[in-house]
mmCIF file with all atom_site columns, C-alpha atoms in Angstrom:
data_model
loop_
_atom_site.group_PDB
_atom_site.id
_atom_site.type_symbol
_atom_site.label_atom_id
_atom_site.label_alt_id
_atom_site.label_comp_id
_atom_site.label_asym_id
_atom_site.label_entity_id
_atom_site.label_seq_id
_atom_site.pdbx_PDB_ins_code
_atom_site.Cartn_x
_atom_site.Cartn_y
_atom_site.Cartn_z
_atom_site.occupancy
_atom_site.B_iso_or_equiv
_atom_site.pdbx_formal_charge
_atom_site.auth_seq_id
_atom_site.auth_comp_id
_atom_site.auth_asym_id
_atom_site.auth_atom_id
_atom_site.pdbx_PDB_model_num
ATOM 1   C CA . UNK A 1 1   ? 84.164  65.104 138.762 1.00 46.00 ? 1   UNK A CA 1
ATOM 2   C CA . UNK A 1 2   ? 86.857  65.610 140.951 1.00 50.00 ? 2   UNK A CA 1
ATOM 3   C CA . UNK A 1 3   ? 89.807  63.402 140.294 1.00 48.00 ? 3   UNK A CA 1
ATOM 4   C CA . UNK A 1 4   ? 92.849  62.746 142.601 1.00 52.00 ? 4   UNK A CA 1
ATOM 5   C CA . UNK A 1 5   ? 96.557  63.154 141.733 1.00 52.00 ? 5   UNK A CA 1
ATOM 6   C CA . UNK A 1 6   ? 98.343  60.413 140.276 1.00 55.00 ? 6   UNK A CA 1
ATOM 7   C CA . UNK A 1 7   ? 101.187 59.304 141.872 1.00 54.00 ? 7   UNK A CA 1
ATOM 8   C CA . UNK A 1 8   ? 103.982 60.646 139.729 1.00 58.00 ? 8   UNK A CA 1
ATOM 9   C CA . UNK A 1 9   ? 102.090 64.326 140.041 1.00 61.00 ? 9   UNK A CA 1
ATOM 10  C CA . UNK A 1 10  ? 103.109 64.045 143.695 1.00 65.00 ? 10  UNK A CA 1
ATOM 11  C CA . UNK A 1 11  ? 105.322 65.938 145.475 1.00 66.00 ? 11  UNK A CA 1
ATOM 12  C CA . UNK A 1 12  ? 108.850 64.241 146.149 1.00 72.00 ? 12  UNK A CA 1
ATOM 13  C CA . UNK A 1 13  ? 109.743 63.263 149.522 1.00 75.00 ? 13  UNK A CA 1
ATOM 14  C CA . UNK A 1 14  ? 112.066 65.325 150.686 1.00 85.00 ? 14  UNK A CA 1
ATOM 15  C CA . UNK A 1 15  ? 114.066 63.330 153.195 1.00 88.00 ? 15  UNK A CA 1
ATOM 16  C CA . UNK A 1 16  ? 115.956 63.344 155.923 1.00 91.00 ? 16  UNK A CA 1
ATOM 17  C CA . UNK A 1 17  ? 119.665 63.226 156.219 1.00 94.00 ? 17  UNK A CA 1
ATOM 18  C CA . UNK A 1 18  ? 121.361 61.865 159.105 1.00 94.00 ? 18  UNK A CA 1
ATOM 19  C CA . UNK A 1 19  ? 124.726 61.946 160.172 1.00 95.00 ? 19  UNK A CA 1
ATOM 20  C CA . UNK A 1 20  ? 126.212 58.243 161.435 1.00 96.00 ? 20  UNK A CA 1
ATOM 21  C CA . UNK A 1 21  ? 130.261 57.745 162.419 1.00 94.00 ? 21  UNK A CA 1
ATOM 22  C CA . UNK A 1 22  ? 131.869 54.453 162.285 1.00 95.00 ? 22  UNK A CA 1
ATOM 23  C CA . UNK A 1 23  ? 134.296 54.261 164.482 1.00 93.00 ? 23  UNK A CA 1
ATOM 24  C CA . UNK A 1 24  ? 137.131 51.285 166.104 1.00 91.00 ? 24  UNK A CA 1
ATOM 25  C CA . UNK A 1 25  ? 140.272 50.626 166.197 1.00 87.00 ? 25  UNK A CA 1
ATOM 26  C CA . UNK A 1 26  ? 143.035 49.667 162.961 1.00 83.00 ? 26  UNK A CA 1
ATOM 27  C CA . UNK A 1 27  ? 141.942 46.667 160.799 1.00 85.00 ? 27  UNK A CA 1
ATOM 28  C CA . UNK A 1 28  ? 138.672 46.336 162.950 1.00 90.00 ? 28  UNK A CA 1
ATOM 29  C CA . UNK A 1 29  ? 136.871 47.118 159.212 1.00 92.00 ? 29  UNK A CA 1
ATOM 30  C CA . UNK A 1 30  ? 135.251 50.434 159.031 1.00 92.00 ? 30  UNK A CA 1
ATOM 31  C CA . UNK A 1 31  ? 136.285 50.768 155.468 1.00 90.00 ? 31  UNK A CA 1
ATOM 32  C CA . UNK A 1 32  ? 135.162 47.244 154.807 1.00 92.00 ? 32  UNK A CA 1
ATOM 33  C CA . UNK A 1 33  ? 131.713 48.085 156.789 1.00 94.00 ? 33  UNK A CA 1
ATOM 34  C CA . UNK A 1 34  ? 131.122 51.486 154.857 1.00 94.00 ? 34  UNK A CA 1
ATOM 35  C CA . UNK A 1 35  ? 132.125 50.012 151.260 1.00 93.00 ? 35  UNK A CA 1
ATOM 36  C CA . UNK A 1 36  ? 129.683 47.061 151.707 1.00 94.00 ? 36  UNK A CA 1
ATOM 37  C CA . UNK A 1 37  ? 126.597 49.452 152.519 1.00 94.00 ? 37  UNK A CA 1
ATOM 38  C CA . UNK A 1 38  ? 126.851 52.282 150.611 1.00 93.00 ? 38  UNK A CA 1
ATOM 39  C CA . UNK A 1 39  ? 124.633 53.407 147.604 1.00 94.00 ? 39  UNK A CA 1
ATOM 40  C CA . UNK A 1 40  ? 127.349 55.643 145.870 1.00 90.00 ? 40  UNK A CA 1
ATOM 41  C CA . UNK A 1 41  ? 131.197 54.405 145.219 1.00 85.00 ? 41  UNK A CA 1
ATOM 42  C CA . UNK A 1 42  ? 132.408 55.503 148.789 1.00 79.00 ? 42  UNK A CA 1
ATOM 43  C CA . UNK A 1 43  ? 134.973 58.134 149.516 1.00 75.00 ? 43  UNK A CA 1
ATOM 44  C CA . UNK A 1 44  ? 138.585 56.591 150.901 1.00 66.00 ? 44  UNK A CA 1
ATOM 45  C CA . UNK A 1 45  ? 141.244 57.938 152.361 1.00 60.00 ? 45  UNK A CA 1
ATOM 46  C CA . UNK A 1 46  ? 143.787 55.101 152.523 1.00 55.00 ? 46  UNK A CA 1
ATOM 47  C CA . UNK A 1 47  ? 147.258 55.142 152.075 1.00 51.00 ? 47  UNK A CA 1
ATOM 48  C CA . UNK A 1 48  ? 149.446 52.260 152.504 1.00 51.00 ? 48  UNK A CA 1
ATOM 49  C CA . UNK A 1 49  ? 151.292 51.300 155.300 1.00 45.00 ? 49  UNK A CA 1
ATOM 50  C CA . UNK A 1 50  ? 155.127 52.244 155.180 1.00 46.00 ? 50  UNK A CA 1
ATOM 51  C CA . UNK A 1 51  ? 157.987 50.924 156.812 1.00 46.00 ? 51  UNK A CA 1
ATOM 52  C CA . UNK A 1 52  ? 158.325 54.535 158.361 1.00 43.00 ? 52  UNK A CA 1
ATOM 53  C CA . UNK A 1 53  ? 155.429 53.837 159.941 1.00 46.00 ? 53  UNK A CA 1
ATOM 54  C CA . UNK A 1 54  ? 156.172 51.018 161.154 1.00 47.00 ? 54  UNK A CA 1
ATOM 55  C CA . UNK A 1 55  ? 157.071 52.004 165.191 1.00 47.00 ? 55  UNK A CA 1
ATOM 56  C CA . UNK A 1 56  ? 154.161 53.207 165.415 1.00 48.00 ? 56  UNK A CA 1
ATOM 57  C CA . UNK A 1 57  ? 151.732 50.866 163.113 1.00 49.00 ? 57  UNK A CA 1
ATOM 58  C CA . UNK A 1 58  ? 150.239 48.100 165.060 1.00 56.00 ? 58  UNK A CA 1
ATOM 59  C CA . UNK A 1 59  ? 149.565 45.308 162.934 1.00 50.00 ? 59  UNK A CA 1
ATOM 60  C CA . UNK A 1 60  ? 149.823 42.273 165.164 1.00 55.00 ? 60  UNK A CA 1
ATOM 61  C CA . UNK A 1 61  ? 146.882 40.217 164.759 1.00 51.00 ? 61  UNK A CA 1
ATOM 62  C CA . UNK A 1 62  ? 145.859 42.140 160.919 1.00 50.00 ? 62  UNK A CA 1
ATOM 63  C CA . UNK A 1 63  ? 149.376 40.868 159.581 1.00 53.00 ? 63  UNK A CA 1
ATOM 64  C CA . UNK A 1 64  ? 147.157 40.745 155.867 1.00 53.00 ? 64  UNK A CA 1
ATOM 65  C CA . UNK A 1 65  ? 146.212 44.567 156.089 1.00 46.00 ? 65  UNK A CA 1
ATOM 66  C CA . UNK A 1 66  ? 148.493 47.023 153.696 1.00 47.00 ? 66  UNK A CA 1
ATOM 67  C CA . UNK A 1 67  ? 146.702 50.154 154.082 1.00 54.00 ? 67  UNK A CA 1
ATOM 68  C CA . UNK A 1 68  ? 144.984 52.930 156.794 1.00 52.00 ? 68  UNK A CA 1
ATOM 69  C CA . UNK A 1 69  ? 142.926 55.287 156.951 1.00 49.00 ? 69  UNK A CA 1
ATOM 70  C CA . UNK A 1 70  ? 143.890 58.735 156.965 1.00 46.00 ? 70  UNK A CA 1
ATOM 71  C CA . UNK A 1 71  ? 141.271 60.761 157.279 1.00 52.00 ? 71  UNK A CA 1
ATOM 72  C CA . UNK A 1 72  ? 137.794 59.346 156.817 1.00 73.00 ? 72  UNK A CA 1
ATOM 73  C CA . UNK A 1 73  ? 135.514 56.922 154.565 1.00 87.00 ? 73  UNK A CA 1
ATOM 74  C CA . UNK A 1 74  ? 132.214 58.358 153.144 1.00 90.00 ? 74  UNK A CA 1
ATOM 75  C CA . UNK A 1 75  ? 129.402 56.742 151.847 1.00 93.00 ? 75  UNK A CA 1
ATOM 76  C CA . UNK A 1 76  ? 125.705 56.970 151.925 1.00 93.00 ? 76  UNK A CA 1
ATOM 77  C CA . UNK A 1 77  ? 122.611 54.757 151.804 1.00 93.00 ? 77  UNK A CA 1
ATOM 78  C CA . UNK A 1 78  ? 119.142 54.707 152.037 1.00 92.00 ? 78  UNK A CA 1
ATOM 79  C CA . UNK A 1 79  ? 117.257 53.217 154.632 1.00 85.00 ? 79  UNK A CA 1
ATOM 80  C CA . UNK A 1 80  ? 113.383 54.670 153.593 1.00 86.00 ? 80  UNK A CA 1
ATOM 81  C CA . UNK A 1 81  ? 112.350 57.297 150.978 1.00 89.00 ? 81  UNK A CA 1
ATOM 82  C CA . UNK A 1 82  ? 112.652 59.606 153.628 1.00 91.00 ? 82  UNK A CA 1
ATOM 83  C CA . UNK A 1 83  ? 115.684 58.593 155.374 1.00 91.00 ? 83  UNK A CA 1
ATOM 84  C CA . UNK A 1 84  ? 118.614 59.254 154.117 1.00 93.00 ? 84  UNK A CA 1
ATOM 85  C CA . UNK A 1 85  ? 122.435 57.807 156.183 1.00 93.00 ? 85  UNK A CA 1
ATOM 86  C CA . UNK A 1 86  ? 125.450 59.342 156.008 1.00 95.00 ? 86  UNK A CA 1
ATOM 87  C CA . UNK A 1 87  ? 128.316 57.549 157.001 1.00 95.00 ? 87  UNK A CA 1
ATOM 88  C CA . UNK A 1 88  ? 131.687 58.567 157.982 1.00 92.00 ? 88  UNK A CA 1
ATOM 89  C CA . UNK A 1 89  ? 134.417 56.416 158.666 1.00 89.00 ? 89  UNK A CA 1
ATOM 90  C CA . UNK A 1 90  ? 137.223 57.580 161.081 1.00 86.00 ? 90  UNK A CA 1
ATOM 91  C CA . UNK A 1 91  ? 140.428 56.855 161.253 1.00 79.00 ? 91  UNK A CA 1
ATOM 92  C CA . UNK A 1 92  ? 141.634 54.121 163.401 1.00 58.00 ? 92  UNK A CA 1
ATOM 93  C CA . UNK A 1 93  ? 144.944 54.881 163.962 1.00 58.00 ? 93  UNK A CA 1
ATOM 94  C CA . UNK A 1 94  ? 145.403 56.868 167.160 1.00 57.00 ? 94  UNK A CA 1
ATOM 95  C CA . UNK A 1 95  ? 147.738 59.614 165.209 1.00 55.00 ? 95  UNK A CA 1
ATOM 96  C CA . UNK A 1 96  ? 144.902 60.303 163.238 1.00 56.00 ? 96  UNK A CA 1
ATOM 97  C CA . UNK A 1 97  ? 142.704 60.902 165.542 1.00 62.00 ? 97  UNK A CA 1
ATOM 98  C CA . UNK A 1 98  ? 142.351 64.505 165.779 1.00 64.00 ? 98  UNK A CA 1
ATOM 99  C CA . UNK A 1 99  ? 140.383 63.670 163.049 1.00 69.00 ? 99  UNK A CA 1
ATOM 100 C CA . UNK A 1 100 ? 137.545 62.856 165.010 1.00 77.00 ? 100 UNK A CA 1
ATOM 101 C CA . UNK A 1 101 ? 136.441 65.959 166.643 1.00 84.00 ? 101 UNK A CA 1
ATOM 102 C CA . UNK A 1 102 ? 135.688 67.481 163.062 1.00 83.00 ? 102 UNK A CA 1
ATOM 103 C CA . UNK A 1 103 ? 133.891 64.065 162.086 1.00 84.00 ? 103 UNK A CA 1
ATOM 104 C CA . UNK A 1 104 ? 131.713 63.896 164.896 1.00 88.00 ? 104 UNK A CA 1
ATOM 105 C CA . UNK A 1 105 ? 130.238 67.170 164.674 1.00 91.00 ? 105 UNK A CA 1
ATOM 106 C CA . UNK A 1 106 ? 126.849 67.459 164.270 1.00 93.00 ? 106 UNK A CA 1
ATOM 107 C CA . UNK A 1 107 ? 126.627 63.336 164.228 1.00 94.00 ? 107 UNK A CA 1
ATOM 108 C CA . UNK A 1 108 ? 123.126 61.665 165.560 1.00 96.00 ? 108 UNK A CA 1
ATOM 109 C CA . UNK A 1 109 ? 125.198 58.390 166.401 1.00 97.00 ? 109 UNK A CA 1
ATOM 110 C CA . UNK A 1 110 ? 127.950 56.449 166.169 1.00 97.00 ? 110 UNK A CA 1
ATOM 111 C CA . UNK A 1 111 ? 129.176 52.129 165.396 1.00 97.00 ? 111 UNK A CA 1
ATOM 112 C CA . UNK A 1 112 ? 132.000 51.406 167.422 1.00 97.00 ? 112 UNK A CA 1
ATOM 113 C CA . UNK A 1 113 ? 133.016 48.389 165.448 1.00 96.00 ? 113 UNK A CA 1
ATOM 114 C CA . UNK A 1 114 ? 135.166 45.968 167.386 1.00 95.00 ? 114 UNK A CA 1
ATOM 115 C CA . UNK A 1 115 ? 137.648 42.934 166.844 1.00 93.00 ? 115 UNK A CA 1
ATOM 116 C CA . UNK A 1 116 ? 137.960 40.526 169.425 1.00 91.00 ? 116 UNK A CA 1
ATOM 117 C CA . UNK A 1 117 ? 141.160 39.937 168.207 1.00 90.00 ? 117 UNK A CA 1
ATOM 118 C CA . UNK A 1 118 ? 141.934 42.839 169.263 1.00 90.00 ? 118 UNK A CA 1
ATOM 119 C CA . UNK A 1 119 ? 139.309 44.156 171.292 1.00 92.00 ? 119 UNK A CA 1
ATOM 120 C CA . UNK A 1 120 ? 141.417 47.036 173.755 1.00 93.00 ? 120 UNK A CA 1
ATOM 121 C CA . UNK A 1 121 ? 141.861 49.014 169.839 1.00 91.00 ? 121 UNK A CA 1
ATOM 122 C CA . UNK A 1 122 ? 138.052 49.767 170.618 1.00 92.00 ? 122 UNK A CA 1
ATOM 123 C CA . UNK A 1 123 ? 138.259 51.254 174.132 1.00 93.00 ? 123 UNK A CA 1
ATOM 124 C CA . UNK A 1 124 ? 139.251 54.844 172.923 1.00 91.00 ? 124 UNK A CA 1
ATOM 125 C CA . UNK A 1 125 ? 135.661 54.917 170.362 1.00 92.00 ? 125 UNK A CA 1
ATOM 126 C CA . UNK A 1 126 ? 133.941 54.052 173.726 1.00 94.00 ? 126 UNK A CA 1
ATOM 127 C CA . UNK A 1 127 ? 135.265 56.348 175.736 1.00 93.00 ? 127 UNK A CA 1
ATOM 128 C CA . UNK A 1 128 ? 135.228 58.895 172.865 1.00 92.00 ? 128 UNK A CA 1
ATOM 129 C CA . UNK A 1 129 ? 131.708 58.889 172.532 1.00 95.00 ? 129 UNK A CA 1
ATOM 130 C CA . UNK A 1 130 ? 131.143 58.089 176.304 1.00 95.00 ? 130 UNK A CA 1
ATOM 131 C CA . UNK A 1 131 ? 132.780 61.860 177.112 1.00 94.00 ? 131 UNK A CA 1
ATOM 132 C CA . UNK A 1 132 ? 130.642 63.581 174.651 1.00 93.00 ? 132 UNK A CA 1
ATOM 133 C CA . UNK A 1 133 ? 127.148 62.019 175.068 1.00 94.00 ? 133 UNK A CA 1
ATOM 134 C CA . UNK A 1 134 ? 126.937 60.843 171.551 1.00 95.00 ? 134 UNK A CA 1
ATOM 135 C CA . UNK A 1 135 ? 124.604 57.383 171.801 1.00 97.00 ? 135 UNK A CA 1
ATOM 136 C CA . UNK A 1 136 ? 126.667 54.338 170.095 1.00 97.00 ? 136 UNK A CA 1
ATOM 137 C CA . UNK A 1 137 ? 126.051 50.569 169.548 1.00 97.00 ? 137 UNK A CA 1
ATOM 138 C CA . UNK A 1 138 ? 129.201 48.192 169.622 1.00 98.00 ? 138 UNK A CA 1
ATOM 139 C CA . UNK A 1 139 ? 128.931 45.854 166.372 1.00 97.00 ? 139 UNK A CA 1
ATOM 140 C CA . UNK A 1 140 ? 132.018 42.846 167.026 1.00 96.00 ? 140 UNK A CA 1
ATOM 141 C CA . UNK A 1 141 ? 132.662 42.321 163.750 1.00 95.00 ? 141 UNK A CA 1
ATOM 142 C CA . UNK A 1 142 ? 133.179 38.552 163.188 1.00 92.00 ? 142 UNK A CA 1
ATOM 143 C CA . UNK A 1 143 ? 135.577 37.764 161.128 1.00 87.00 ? 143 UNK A CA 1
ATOM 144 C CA . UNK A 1 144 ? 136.648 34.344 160.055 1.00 83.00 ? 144 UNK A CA 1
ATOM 145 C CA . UNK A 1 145 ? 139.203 31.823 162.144 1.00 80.00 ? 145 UNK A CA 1
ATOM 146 C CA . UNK A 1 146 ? 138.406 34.533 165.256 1.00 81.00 ? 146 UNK A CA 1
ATOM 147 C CA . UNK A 1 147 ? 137.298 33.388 168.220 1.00 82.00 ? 147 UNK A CA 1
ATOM 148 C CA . UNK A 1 148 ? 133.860 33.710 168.982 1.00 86.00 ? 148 UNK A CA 1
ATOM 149 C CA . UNK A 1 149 ? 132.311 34.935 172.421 1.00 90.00 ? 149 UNK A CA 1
ATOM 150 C CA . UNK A 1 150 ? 129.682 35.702 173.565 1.00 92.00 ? 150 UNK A CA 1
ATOM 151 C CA . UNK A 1 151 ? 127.874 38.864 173.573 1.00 91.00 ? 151 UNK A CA 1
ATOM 152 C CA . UNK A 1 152 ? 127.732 39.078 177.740 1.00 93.00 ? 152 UNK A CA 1
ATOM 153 C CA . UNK A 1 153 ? 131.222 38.369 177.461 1.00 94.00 ? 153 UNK A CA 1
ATOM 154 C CA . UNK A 1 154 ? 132.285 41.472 174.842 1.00 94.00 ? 154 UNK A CA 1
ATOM 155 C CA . UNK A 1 155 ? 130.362 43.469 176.880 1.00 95.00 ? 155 UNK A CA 1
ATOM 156 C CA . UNK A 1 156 ? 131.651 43.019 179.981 1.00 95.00 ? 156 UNK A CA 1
ATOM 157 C CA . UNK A 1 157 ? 134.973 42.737 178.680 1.00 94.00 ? 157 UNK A CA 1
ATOM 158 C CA . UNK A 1 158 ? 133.717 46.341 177.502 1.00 94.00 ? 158 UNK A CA 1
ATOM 159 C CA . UNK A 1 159 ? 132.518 47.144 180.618 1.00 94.00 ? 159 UNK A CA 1
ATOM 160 C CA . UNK A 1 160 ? 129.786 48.545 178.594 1.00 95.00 ? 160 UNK A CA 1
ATOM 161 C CA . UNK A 1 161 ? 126.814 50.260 180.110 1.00 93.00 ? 161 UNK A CA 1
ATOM 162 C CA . UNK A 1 162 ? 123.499 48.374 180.175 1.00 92.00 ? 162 UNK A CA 1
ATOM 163 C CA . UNK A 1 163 ? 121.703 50.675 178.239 1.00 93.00 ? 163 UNK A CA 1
ATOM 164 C CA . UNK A 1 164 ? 124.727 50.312 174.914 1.00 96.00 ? 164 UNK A CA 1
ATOM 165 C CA . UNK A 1 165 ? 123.374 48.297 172.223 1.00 97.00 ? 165 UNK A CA 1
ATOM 166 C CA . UNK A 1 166 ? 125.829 45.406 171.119 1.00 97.00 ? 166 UNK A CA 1
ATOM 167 C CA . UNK A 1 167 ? 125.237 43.423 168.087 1.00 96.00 ? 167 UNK A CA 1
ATOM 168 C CA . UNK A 1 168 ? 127.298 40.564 166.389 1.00 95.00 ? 168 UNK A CA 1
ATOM 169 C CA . UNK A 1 169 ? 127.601 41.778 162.762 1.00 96.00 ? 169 UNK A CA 1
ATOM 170 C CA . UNK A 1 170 ? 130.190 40.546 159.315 1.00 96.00 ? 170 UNK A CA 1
ATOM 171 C CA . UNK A 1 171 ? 131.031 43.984 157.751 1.00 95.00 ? 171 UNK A CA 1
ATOM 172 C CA . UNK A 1 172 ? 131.535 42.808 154.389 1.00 95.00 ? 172 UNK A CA 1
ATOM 173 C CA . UNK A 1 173 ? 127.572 41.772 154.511 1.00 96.00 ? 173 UNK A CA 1
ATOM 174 C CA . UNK A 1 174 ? 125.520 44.340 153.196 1.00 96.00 ? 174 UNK A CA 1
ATOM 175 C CA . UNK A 1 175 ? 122.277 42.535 155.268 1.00 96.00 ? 175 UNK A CA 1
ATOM 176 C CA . UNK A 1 176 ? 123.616 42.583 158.134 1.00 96.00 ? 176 UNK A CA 1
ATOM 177 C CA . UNK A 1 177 ? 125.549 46.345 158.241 1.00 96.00 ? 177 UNK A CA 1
ATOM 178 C CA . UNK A 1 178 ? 122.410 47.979 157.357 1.00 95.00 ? 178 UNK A CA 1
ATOM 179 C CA . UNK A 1 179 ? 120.593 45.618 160.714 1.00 96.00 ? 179 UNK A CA 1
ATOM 180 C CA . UNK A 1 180 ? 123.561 47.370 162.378 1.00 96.00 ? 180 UNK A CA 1
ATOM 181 C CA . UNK A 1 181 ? 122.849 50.979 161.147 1.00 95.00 ? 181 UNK A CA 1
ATOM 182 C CA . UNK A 1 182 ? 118.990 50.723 161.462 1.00 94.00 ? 182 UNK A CA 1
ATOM 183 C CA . UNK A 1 183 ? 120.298 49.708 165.464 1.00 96.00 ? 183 UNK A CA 1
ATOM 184 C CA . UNK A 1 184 ? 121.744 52.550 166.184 1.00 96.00 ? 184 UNK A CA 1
ATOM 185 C CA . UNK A 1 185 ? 119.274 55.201 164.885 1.00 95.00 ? 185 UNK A CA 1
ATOM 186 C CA . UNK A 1 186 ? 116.951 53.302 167.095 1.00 96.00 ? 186 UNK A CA 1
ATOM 187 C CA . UNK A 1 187 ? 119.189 53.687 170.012 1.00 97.00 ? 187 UNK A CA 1
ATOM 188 C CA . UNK A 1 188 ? 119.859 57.680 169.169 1.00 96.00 ? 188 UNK A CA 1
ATOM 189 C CA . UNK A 1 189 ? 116.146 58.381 168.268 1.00 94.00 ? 189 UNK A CA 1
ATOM 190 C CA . UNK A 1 190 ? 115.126 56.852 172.132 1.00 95.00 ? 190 UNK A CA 1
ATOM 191 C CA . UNK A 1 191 ? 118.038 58.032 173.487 1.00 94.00 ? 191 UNK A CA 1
ATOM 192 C CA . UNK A 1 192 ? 117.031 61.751 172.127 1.00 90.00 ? 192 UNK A CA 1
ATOM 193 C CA . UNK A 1 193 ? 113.922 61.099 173.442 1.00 91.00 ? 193 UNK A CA 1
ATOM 194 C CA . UNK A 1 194 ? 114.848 60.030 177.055 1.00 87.00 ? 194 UNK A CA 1
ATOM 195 C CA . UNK A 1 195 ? 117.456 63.206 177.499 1.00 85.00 ? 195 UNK A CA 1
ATOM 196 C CA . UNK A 1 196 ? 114.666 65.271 176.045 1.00 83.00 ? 196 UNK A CA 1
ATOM 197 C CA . UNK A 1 197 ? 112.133 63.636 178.868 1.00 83.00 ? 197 UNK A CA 1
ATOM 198 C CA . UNK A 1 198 ? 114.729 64.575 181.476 1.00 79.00 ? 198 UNK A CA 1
ATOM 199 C CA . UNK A 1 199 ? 115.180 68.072 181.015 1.00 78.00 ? 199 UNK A CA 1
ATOM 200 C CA . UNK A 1 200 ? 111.315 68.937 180.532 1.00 76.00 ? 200 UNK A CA 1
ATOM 201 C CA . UNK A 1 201 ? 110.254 66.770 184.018 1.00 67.00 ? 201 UNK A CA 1
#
């Protein structure tokens, strides 16, 4: 008698690993977004704010926030047993952002997180990933006592293509980053698949 393999005699899943950025402007809560997510204790960069940096530090509207970014956030989570997210916070200060040419590299998508507070820190990410055909989703972080608008309204104000996923999202809720994350490997995988369909017709 022949019998099958039990389960644990398997073979483990070896899965995939993609690469996801997080990207927006200072304070819009990349950190926040990544550190509420991730599976391992994530990998910061922040230093705090200085009064030398203070000509050139923005805080207006984020009065509460001490630190920034310097180089990137890392963390990691599982989204199936063969799907495997790797996130990478950049920095959101625009004198750190030669950062992001190294950070995007190889990337499948990015979150352009946004604060409708201040909602113009965000236009760089979009153009960013506009200019090198990396497919993004714009999550507008909601945080609390901000106004709320919406979504036809952020993305007009973004003057946002049709076709660019925009989700409402609170980046300190683990629920709702991962509905944000799932979003935009959806939008990569069928934007892939649409560029791909392009260049074989």
């Amino acid at each position: 008698m022949i019998f099958g393999r039990s389960e644990r005699d398997k073979a483990p899943v070896e899965p995939v690993t993609l690469k996801i950025l997080v990207a927006g402007g200072f304070g819009a809560g990349k950190t926040t977004l990544v550190g509420a997510v991730s599976e391992i204790r994530p990998l910061r960069t922040e230093e705090l704010l200085t009064e030398a940096g203070r000509p050139v530090d923005d805080t207006s509207g984020v009065e509460g926030k001490h630190t920034t970014t310097v180089a990137m956030d890392f963390g990691r989570i599982t989204l199936r047993e063969d799907l495997v997210l790797y996130l990478f916070g950049t920095p959101g200060q625009q004198r750190f952002w030669f950062m992001w040419d190294e950070l995007s590299e190889g990337a499948l998508g990015a979150v352009v997180l946004a604060d409708t507070r201040r909602l113009e820190d965000c236009f760089a990410a979009v153009d960013y990933f506009e200019r090198l055909s990396i497919p993004f989703l714009v999550g507008v972080n909601c945080f609390e006592g901000a106004a709320r608008y919406p979504a036809d309204d952020v993305r007009q104000a973004l003057d946002l293509d049709d076709d660019v996923p925009l989700m409402l999202c609170d980046a300190r809720d683990r629920r709702s980053v991962k509905e944000v994350l799932i979003g935009v490997v959806q939008h990569a995988m069928a934007y892939g698949a649409e560029r791909q369909k392009s260049v074989t017709t």
